[in-house]
PDB file of C-alpha atoms in Angstrom:
ATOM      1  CA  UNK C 726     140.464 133.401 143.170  1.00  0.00           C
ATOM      2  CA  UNK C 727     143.640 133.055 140.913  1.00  0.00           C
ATOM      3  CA  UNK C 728     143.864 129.657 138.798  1.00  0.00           C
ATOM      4  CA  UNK C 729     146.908 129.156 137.511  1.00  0.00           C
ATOM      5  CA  UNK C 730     148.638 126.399 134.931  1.00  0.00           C
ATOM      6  CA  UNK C 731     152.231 126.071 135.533  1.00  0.00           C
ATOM      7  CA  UNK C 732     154.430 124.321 132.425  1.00  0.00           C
ATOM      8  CA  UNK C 733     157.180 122.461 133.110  1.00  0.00           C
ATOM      9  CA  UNK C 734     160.003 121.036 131.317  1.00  0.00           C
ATOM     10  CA  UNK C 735     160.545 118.503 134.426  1.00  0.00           C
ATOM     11  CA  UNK C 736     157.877 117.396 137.307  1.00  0.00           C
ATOM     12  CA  UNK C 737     158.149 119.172 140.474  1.00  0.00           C
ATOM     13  CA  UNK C 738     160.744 118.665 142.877  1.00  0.00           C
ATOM     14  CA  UNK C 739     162.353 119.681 146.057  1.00  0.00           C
ATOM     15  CA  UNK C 740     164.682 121.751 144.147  1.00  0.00           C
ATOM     16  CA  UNK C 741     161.509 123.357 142.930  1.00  0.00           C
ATOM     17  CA  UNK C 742     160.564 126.201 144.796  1.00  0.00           C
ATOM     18  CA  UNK C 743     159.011 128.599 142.108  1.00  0.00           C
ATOM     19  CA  UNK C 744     156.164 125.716 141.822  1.00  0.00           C
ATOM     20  CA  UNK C 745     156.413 125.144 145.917  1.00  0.00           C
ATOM     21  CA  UNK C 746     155.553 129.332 146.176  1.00  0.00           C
ATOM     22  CA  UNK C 747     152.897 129.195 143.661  1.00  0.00           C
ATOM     23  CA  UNK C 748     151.123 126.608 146.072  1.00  0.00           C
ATOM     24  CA  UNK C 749     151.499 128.512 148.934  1.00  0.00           C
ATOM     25  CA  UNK C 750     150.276 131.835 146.782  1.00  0.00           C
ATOM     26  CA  UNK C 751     146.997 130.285 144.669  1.00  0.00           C
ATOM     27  CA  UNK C 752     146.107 126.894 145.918  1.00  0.00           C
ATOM     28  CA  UNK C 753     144.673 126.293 142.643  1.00  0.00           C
ATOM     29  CA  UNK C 754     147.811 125.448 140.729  1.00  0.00           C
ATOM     30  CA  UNK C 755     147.664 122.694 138.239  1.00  0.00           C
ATOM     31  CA  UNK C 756     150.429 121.428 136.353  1.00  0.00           C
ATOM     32  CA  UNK C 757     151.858 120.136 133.183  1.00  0.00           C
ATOM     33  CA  UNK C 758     155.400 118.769 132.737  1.00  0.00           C
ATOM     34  CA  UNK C 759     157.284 116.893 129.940  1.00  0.00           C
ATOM     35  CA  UNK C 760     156.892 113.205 130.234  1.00  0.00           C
ATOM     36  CA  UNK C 761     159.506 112.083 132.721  1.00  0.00           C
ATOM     37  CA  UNK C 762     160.751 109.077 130.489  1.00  0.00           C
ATOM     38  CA  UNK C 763     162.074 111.890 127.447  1.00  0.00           C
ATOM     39  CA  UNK C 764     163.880 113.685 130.575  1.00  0.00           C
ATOM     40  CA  UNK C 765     165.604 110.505 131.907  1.00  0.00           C
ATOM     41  CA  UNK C 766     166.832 109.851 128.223  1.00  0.00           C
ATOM     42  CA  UNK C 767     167.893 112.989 127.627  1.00  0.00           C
ATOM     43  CA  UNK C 768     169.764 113.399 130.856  1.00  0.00           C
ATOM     44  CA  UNK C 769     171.758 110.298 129.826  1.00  0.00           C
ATOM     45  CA  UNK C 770     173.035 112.034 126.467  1.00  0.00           C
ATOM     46  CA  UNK C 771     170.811 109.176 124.604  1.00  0.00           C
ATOM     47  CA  UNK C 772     169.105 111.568 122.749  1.00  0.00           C
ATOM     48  CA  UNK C 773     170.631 111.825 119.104  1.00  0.00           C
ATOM     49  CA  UNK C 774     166.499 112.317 117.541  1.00  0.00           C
ATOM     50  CA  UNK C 775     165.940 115.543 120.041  1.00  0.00           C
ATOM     51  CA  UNK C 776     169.737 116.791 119.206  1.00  0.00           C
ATOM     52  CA  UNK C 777     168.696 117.395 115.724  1.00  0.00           C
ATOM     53  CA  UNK C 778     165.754 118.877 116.263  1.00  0.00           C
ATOM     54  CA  UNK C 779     166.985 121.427 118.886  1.00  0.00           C
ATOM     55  CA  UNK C 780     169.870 122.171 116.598  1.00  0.00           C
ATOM     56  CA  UNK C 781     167.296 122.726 113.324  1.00  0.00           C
ATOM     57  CA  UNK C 782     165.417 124.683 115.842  1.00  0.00           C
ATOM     58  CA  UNK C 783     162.018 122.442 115.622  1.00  0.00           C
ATOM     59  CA  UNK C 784     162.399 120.673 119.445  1.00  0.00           C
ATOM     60  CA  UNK C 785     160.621 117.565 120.149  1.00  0.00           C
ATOM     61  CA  UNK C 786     157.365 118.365 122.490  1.00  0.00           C
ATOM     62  CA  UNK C 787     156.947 115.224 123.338  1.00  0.00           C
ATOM     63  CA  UNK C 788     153.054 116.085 122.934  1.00  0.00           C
ATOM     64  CA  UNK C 789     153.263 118.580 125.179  1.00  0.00           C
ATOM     65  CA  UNK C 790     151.654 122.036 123.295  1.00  0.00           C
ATOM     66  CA  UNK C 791     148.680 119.531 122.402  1.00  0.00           C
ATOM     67  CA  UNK C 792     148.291 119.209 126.434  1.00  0.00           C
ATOM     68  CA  UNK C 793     148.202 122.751 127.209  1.00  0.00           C
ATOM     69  CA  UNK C 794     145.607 123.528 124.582  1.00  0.00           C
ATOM     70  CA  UNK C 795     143.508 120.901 126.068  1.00  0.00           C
ATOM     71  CA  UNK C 796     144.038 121.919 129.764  1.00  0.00           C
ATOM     72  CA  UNK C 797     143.083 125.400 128.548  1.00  0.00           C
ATOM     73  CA  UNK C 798     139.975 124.503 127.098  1.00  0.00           C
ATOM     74  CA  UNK C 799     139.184 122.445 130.159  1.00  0.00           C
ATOM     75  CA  UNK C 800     139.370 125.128 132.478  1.00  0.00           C
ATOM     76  CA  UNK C 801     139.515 128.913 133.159  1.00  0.00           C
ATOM     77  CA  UNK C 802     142.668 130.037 134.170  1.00  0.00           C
ATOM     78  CA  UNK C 803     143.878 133.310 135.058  1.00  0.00           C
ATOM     79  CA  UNK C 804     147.711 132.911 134.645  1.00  0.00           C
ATOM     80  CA  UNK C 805     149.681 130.600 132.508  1.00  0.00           C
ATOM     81  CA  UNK C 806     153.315 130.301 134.040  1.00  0.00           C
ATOM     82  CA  UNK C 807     156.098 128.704 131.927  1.00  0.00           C
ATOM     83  CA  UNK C 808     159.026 127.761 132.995  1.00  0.00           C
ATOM     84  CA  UNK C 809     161.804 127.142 130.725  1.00  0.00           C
ATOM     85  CA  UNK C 810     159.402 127.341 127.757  1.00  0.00           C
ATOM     86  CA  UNK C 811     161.672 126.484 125.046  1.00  0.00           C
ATOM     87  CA  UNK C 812     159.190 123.835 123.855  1.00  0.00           C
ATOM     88  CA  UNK C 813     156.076 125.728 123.620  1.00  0.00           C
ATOM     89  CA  UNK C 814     155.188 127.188 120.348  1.00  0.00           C
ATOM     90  CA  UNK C 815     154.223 131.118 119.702  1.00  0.00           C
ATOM     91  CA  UNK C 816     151.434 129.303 118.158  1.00  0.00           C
ATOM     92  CA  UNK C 817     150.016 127.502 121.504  1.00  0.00           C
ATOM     93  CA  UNK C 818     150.141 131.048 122.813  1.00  0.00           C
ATOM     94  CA  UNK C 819     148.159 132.914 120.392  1.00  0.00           C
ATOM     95  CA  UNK C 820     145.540 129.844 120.568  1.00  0.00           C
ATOM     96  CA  UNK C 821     145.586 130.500 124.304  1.00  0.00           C
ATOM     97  CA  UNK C 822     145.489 134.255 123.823  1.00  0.00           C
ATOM     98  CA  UNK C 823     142.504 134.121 121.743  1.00  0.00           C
ATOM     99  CA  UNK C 824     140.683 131.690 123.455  1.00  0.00           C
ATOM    100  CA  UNK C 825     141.158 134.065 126.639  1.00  0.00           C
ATOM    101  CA  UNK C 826     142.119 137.446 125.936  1.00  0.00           C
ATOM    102  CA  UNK C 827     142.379 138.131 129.470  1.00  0.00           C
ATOM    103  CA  UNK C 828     144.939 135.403 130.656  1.00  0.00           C
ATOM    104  CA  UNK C 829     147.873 136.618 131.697  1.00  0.00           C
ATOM    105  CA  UNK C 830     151.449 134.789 130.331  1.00  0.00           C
ATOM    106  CA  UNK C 831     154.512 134.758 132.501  1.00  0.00           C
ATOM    107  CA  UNK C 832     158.062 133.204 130.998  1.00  0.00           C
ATOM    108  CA  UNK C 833     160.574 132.217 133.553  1.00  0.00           C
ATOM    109  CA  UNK C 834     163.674 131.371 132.940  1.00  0.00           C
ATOM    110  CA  UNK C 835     167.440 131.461 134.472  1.00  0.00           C
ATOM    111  CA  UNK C 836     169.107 129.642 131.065  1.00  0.00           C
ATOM    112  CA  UNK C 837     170.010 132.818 128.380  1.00  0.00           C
ATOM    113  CA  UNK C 838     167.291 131.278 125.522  1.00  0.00           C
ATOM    114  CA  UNK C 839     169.442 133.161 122.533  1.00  0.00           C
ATOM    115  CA  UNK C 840     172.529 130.791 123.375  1.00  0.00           C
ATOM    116  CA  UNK C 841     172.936 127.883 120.708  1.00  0.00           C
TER     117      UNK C 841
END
């Protein structure tokens, strides 16, 4: 059976289908999302801290890279799935990676990730 850990900038929603498809593929999904509060804040434009950061290129995780690592070491997964990812660091990934050499790592994303 396929275990997959699906990243998230935002929880699931009804506009969510990639997450709603997962479900319906692996019924072991679990997930991990940004904490909702940093979302709300940042969707009002109240967000002059994370602004910086994005713009000198170090964004604000809000914790969430330390999460991951310690989902990964809680269970076996076979896929990690990350959508929008821009907050997970190459270094989280080659942690995962060499923790499991045989997870597989899938980026999703419609936003162009080069644009500044």
């Amino acid at each position: 059976m396929t275990k997959v850990l699906y990243i998230s900038n935002s929880a699931p929603n009804k506009l969510n289908s990639l997450y709603d498809a997962f479900k319906d593929i692996c019924s072991d999904v679990d997930i991990i999302y940004k904490d909702r509060e940093y979302k709300t804040s940042y969707e009002k434009k109240n967000f002059f801290f994370p602004r910086v950061l994005f713009k000198l290129g170090l964004p604000d995780d809000n914790g969430l890279n330390k999460r991951i690592l310690s989902q990964i070491k809680k269970e076996n997964y076979n896929v990690l799935l990350i959508v929008k990812g821009n907050v997970v660091y190459p270094s989280t990934l080659r942690k995962i990676k060499k923790s499991n050499p045989k997870i597989k790592l899938i980026s999703f994303s419609l936003d162009d990730m080069y644009a500044k």
